[in-house]
mmCIF file of C-alpha atoms in Angstrom:
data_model
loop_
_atom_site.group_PDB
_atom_site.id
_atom_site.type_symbol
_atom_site.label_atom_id
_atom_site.label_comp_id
_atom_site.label_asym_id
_atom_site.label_seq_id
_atom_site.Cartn_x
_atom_site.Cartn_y
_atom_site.Cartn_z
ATOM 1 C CA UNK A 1 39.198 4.865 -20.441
ATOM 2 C CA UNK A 2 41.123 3.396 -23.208
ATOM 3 C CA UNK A 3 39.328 0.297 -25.162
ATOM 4 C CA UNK A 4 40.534 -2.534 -27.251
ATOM 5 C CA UNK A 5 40.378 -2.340 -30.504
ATOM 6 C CA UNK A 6 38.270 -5.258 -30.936
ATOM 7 C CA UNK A 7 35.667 -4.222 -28.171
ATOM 8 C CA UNK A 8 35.824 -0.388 -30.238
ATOM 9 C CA UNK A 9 35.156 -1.761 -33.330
ATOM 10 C CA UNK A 10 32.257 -4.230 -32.410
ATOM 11 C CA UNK A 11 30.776 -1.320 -30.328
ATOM 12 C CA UNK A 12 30.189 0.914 -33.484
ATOM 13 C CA UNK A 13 31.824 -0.866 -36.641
ATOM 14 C CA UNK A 14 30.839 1.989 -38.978
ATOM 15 C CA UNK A 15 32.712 4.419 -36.485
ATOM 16 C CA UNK A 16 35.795 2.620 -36.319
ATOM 17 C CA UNK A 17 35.925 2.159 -40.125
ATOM 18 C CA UNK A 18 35.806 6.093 -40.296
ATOM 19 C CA UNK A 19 38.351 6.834 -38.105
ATOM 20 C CA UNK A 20 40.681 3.470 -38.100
ATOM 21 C CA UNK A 21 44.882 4.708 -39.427
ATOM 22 C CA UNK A 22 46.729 1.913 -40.990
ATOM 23 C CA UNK A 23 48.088 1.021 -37.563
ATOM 24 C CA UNK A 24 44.912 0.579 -36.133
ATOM 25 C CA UNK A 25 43.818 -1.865 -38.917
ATOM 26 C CA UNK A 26 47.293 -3.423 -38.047
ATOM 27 C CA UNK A 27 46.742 -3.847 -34.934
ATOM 28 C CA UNK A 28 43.551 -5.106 -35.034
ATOM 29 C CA UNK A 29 44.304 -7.509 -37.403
ATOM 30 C CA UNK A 30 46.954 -9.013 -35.137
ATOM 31 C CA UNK A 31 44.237 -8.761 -31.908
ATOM 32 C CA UNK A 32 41.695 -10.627 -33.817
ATOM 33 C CA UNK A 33 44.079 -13.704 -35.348
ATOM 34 C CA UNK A 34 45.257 -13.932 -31.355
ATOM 35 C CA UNK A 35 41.805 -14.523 -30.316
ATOM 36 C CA UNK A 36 40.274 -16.142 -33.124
ATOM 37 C CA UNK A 37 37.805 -13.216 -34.138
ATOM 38 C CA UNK A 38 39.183 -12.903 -37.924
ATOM 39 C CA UNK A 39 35.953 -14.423 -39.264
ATOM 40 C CA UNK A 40 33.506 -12.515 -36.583
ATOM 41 C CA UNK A 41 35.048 -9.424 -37.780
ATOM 42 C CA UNK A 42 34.349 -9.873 -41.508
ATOM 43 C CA UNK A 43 30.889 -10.958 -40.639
ATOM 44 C CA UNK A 44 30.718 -7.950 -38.544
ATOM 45 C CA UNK A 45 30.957 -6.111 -41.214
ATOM 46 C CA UNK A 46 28.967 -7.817 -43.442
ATOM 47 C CA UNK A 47 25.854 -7.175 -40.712
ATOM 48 C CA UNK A 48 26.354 -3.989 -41.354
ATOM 49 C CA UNK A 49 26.930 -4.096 -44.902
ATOM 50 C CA UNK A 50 30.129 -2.629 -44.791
ATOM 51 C CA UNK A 51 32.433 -5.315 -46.020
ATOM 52 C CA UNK A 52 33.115 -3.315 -49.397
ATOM 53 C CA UNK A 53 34.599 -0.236 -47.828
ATOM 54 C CA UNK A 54 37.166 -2.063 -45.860
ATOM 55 C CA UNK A 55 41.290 -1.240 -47.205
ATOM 56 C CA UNK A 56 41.679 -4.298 -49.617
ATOM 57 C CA UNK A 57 44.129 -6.004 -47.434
ATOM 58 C CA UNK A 58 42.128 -6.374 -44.480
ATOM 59 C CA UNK A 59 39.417 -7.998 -46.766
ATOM 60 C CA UNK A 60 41.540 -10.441 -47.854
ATOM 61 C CA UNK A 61 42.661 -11.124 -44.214
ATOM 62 C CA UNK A 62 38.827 -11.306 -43.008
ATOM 63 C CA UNK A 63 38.049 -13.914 -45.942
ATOM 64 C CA UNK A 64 40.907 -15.768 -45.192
ATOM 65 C CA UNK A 65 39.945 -16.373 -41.660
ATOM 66 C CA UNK A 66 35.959 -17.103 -43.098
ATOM 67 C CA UNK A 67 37.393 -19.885 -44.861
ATOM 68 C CA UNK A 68 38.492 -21.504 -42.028
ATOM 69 C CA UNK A 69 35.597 -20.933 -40.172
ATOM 70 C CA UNK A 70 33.244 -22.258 -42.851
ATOM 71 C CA UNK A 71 35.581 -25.635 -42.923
ATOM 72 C CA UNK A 72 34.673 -25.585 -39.035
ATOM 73 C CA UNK A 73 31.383 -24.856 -38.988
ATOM 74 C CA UNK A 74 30.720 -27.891 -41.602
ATOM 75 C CA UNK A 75 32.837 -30.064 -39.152
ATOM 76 C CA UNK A 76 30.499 -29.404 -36.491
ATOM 77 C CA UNK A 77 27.369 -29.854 -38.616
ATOM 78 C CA UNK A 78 28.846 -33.238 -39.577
ATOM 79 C CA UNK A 79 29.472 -33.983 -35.785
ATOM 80 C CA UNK A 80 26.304 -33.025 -34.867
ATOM 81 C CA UNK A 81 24.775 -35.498 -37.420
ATOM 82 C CA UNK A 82 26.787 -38.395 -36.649
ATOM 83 C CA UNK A 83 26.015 -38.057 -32.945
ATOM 84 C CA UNK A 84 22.155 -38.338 -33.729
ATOM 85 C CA UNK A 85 21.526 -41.604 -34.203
ATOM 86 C CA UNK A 86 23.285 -42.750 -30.846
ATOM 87 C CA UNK A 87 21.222 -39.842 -29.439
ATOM 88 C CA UNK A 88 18.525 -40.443 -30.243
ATOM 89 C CA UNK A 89 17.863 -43.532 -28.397
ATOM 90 C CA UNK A 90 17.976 -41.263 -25.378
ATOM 91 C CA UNK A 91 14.877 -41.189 -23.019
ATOM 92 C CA UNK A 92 15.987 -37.896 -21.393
ATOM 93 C CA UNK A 93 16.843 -34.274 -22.551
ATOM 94 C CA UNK A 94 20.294 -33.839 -24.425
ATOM 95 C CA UNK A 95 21.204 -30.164 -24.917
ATOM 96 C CA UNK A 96 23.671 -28.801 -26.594
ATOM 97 C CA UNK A 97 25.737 -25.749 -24.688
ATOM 98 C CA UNK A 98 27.698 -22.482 -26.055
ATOM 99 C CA UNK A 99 29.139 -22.890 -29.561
ATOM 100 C CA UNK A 100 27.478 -25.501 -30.811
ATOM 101 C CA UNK A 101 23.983 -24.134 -29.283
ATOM 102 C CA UNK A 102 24.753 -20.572 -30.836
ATOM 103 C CA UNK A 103 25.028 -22.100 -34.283
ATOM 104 C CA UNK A 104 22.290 -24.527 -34.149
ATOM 105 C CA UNK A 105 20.433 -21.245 -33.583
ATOM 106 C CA UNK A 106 21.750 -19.009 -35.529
ATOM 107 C CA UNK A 107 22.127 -16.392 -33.338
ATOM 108 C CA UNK A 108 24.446 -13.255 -34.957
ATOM 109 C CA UNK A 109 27.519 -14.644 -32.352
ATOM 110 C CA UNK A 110 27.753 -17.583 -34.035
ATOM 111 C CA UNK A 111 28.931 -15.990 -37.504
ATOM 112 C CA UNK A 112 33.036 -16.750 -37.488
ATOM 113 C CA UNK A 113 32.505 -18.024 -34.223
ATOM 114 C CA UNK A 114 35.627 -20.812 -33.938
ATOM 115 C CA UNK A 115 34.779 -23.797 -31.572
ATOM 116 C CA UNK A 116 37.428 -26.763 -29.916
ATOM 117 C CA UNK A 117 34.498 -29.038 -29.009
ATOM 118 C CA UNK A 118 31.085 -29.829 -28.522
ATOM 119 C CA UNK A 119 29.546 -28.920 -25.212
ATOM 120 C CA UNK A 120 26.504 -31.308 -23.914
ATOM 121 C CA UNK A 121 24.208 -30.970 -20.651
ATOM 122 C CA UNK A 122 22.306 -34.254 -19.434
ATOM 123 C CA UNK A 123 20.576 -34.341 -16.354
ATOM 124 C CA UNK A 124 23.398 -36.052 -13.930
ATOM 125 C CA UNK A 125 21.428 -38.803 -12.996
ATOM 126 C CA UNK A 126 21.214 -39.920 -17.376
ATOM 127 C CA UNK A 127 25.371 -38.972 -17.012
ATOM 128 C CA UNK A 128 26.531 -42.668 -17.093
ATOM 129 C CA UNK A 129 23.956 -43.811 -19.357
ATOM 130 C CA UNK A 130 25.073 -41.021 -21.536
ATOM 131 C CA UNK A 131 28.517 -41.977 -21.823
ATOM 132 C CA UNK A 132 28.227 -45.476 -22.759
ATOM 133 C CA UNK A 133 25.896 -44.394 -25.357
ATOM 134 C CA UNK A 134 29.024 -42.284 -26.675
ATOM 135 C CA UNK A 135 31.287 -45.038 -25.628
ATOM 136 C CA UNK A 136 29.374 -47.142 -28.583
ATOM 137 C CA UNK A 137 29.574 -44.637 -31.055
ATOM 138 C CA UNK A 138 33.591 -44.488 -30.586
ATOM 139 C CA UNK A 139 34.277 -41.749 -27.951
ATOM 140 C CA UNK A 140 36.823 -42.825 -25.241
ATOM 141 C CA UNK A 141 38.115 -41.252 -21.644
ATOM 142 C CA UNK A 142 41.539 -40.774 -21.291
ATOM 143 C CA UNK A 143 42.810 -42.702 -18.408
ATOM 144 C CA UNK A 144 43.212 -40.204 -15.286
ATOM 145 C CA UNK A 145 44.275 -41.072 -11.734
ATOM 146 C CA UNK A 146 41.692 -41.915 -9.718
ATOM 147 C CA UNK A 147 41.627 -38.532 -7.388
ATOM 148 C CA UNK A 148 41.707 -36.534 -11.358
ATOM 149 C CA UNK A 149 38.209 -38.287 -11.858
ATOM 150 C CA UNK A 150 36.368 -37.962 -8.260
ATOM 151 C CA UNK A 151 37.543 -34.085 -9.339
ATOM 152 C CA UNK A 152 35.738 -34.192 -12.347
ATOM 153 C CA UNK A 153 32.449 -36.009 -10.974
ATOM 154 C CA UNK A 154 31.878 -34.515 -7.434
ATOM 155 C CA UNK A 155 33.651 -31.704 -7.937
ATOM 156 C CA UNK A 156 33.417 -29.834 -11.010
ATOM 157 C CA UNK A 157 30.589 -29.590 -13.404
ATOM 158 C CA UNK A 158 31.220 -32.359 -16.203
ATOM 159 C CA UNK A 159 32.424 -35.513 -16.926
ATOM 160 C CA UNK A 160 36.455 -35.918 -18.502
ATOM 161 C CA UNK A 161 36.469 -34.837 -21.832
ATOM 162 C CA UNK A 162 35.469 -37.789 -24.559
ATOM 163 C CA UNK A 163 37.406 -37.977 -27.766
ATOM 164 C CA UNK A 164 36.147 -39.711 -30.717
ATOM 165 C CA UNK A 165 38.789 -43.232 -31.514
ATOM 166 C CA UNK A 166 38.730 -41.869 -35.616
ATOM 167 C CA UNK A 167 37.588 -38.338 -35.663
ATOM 168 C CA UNK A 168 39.362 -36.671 -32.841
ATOM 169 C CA UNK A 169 36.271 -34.636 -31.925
ATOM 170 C CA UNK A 170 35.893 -33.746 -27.794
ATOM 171 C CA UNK A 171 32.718 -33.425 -26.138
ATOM 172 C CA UNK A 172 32.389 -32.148 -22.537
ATOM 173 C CA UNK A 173 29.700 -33.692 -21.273
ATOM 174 C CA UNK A 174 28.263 -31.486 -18.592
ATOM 175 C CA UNK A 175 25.388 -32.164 -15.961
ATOM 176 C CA UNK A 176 25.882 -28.868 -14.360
ATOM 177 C CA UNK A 177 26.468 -25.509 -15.736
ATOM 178 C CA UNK A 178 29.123 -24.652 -12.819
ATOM 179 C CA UNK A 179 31.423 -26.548 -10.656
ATOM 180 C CA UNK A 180 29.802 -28.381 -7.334
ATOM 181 C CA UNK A 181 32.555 -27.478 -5.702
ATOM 182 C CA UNK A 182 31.367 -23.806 -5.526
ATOM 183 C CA UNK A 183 27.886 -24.759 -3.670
ATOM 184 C CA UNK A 184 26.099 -22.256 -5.643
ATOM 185 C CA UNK A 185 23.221 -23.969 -5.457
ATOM 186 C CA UNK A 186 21.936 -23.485 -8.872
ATOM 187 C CA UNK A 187 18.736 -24.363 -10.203
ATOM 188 C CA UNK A 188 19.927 -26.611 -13.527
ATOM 189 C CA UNK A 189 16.772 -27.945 -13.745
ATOM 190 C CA UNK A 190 15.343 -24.738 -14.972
ATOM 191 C CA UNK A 191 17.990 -25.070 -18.152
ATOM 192 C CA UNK A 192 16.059 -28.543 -19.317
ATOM 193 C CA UNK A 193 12.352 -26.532 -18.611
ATOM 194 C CA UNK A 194 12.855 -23.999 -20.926
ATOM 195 C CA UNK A 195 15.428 -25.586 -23.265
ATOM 196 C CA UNK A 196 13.801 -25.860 -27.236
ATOM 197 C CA UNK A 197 14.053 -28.906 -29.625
ATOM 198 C CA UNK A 198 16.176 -28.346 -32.396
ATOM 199 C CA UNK A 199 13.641 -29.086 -35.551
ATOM 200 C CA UNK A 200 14.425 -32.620 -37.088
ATOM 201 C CA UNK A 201 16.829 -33.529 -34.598
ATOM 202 C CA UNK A 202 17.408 -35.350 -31.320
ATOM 203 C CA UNK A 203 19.334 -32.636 -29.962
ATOM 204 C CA UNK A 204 17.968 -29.266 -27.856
ATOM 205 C CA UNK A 205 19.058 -25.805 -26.928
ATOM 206 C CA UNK A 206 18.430 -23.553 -23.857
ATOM 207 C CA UNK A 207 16.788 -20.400 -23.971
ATOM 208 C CA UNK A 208 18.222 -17.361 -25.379
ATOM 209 C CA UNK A 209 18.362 -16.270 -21.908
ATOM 210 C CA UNK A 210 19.933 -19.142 -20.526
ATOM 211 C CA UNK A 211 22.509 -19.304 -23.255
ATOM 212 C CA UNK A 212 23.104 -15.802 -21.795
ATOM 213 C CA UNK A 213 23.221 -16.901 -18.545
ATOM 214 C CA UNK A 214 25.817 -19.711 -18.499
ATOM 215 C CA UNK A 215 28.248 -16.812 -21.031
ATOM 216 C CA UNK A 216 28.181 -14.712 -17.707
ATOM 217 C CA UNK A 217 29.059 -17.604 -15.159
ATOM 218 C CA UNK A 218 31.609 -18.454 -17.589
ATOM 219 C CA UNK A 219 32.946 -15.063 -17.681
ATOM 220 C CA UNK A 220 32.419 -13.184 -14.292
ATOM 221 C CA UNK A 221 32.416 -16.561 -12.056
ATOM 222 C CA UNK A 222 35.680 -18.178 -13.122
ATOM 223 C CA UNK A 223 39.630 -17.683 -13.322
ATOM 224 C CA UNK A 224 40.081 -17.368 -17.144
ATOM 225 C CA UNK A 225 42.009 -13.899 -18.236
ATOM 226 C CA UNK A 226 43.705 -15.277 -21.598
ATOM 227 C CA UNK A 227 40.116 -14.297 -23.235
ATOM 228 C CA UNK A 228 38.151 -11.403 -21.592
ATOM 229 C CA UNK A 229 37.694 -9.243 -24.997
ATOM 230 C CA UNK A 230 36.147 -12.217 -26.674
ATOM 231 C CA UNK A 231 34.032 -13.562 -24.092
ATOM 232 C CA UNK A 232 32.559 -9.691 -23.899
ATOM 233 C CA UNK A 233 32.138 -9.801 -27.382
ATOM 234 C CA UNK A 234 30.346 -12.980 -27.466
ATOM 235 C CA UNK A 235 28.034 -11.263 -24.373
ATOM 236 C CA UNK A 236 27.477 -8.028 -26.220
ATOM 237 C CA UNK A 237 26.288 -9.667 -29.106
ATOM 238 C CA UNK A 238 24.140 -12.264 -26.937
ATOM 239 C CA UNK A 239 22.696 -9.688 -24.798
ATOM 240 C CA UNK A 240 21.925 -7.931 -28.414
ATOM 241 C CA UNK A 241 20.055 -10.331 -29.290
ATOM 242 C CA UNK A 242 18.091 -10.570 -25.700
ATOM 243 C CA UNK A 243 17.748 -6.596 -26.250
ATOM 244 C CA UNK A 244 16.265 -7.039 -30.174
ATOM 245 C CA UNK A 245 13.851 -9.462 -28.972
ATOM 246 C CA UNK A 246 12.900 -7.385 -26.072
ATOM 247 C CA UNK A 247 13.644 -10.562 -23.734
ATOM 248 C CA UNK A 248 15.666 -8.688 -21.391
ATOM 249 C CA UNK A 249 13.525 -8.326 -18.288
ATOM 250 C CA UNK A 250 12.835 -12.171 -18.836
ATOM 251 C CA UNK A 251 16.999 -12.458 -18.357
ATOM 252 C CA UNK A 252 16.926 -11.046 -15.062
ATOM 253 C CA UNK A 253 14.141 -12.929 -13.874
ATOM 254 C CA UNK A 254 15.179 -16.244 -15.081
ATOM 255 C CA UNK A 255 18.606 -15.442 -14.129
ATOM 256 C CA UNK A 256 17.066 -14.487 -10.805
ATOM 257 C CA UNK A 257 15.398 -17.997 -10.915
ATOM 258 C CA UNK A 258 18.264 -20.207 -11.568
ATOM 259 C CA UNK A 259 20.221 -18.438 -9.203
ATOM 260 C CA UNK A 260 23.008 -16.266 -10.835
ATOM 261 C CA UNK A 261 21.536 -13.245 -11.037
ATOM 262 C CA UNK A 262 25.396 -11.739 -10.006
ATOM 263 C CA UNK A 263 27.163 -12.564 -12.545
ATOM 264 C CA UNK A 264 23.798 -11.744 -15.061
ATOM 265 C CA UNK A 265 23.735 -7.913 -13.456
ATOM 266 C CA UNK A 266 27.441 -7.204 -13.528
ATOM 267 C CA UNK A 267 28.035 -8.378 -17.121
ATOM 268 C CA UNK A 268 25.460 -6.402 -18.562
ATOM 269 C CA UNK A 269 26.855 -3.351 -16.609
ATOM 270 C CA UNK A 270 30.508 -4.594 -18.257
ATOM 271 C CA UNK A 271 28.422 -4.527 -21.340
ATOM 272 C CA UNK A 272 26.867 -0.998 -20.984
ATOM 273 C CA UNK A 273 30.116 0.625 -20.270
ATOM 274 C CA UNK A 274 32.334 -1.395 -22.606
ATOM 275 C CA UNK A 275 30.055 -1.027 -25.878
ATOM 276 C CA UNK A 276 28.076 2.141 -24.694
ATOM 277 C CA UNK A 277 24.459 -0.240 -25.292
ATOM 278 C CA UNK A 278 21.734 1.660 -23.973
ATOM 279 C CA UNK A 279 19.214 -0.268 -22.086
ATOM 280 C CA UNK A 280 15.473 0.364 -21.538
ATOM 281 C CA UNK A 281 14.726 2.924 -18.709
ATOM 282 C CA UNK A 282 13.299 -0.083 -16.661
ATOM 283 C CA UNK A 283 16.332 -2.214 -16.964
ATOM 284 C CA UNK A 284 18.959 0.524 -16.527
ATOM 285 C CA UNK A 285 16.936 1.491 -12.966
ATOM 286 C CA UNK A 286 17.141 -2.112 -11.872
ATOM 287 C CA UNK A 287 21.212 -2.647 -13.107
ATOM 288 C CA UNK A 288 21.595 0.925 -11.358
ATOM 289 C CA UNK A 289 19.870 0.231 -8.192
ATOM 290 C CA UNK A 290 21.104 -3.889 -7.918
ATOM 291 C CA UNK A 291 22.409 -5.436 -4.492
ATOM 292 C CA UNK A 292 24.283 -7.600 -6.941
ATOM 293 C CA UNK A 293 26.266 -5.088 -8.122
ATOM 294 C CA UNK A 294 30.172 -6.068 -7.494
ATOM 295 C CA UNK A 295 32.120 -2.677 -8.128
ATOM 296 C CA UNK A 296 35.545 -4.050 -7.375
ATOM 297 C CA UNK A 297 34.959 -7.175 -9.707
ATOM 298 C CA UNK A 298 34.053 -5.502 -12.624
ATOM 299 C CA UNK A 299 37.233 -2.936 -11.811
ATOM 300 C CA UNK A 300 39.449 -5.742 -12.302
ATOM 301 C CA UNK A 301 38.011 -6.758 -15.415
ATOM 302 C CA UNK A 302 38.443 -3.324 -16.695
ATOM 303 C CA UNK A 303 41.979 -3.406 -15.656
ATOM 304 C CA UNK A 304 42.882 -6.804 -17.104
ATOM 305 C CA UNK A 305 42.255 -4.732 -20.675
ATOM 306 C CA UNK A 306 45.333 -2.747 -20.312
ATOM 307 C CA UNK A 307 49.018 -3.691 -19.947
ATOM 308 C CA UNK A 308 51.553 -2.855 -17.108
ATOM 309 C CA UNK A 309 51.861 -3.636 -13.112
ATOM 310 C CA UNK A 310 47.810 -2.833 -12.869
ATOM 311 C CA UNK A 311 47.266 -5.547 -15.078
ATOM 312 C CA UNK A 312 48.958 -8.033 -13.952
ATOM 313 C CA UNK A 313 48.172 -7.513 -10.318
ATOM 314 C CA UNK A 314 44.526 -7.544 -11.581
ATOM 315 C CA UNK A 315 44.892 -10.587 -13.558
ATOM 316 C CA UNK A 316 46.471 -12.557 -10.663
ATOM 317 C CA UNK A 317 43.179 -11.155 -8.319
ATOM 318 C CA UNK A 318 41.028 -12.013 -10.704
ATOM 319 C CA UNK A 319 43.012 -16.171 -10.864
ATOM 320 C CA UNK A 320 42.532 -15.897 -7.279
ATOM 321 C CA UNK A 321 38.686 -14.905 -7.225
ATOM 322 C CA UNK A 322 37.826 -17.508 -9.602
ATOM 323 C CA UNK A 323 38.957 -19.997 -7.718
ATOM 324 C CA UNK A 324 37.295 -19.022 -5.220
ATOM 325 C CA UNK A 325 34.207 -18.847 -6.644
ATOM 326 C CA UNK A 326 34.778 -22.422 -8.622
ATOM 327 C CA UNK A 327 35.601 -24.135 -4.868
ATOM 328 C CA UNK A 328 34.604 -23.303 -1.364
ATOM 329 C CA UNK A 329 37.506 -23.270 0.883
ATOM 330 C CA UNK A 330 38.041 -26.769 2.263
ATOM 331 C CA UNK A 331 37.630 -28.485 -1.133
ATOM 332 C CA UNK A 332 40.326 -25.502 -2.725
ATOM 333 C CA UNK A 333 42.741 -26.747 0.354
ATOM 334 C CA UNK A 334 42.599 -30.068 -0.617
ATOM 335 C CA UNK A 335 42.733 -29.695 -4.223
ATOM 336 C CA UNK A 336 45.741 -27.886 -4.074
ATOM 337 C CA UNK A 337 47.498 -30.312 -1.587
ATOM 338 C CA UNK A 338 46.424 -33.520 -3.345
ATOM 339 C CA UNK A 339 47.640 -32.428 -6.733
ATOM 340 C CA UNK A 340 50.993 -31.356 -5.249
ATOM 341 C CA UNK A 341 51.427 -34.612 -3.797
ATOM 342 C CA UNK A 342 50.827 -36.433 -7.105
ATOM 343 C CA UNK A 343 52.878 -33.878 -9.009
ATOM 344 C CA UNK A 344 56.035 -34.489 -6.026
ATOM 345 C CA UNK A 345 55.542 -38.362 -6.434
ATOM 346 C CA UNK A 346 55.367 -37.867 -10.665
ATOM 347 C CA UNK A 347 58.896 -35.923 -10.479
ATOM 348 C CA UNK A 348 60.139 -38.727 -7.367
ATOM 349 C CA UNK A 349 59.640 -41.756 -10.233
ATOM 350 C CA UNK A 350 61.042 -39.897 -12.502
ATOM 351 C CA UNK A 351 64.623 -39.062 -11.082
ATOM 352 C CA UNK A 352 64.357 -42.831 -9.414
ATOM 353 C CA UNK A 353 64.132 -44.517 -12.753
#
């Protein structure tokens, strides 16, 4: 099975260094800059202390993608500060989600790690008390038509994204960790019982394993195909983590727990194969032996990492399953007939005026 260069090299960096041809490094290169991995490659390396022995050029390429990084990493530190004080006058659990979790932690995935906003989980029922705590502390909502926000609210799993009025900054505020619409039935309470307070702050994180978690429903329950190499990177290096702190039977039972156990089994099997990790004999048995197992799903991920007719007939199955699993079929039939409406009617006013 051929592998991206990106998955290759984070599988066994000091393997790929060995072996890598100037076209590999070339191609790389151009991989990483496509999905924003320049800086997690450099400090890739560096975990490994292998930074020196890199060809000159690509060193220079790695540092110039760690400057940006550090200029975003400082951006969200000084995001994270100024939301505090508005924050902080919350009587309820605010936790922060994904990037900004994984670098209030500093977990290994978080090292180059680009981010586009700040993900936020509130109980729903704190959701509007939430906002207009943001609202006073200068984040907006763009106006939306009316069915674009019941979408949003009894639909999905989050509010319309907030901008800040100076800043620019977006937070999605979420008070789910997937879409209603898909009547999963998942147990989001169990994120706030296990979530951690961040020392000297306002703010909280999940659980390593729940960071984990809502990485696979992200990946294995939704539609997205422009970024399967670095959302498996991001769960390799998570589920590293899990395996170094010998939390990984405590995955599969709160994953078990919260109800997404599926997408929990089947990206650690993506994992195993991808990156070659070796499990403990206990875990393996259980991935081995799971009812959860979904063969044909993880086929088409495999797939979407090549190029050709396979590909693309995978990456359109894989559009289709997501949607699937995002909306059950009456609220998919209606989503798709109400937005072509409004987009007919948009295109009507504008040949009429």
């Amino acid at each position: 099975m051929l592998i991206p260069l990106p998955i290759r090299c984070f599988a066994n960096p000091q393997a790929f260094l060995a072996s890598a041809s100037a076209a590999d490094w070339t191609d790389l290169l151009q991989q990483a800059r496509s999905l924003g991995l320049t800086a997690q490659l450099r400090a890739l390396f560096v975990r490994h202390s292998l930074f020196q022995q890199l060809p000159a050029t690509v060193q220079r390429h790695c540092d110039w993608g760690w400057r940006y990084y550090q200029k975003q990493q400082a951006s969200l530190f000084n995001e994270l500060l100024q939301l505090e004080p508005c924050l902080a006058q919350a009587s309820y659990p605010c936790v922060l989600l994904k990037g900004a979790a994984y670098q209030a932690l500093g977990l290994a995935v978080s090292e180059g790690r680009l981010y586009s906003d700040i993900d936020l989980l509130v109980n729903r029922q704190q959701l509007n008390d939430c906002k207009a705590k943001l609202f006073f502390a200068g984040f907006f909502e763009p106006v939306m038509s009316a069915y674009d926000k019941h979408f949003y609210l009894e639909l999905s799993h989050e509010n319309p994204p907030l901008y800040h009025v100076k800043r620019g900054t977006a937070i999605d505020l979420h008070f789910a960790l997937f879409p209603l619409a898909g009547q999963k039935k998942l147990a989001t309470e169990q994120v706030f019982q296990h979530a951690n307070p961040i020392a000297g702050s306002c703010l909280q994180t999940p659980s390593l394993s729940y960071l984990y978690i809502h990485a696979a429903i992200h990946f294995f329950w939704q539609e997205e195909q422009h970024k399967l190499v670095k959302d498996l990177i991001d769960l390799d290096l998570l589920c590293s983590e899990l395996a170094g702190q010998q939390r990984l039977t405590q995955l599969l039972c709160d994953s078990e727990q919260f109800g997404a156990l599926e997408p929990v089994v089947n990206t650690l099997l993506l994992v195993q194969r991808l990156f070659g990790r070796e499990f403990p004999v206990d875990i393996a048995a259980i991935l081995a032996h799971s009812s959860k197992r979904r063969t044909v799903a993880r086929a088409l991920v495999l797939a979407q990492l090549h190029f050709g007719i396979k590909a693309r007939l995978a990456g359109a199955l894989w559009y289709l399953r997501g949607y699937r699993h995002k909306m059950h079929w009456r609220a998919l039939t209606r989503h798709v007939w109400v937005k072509s409406k409004l987009a007919w009617q948009q295109r009507s006013k504008k040949y009429t005026s």
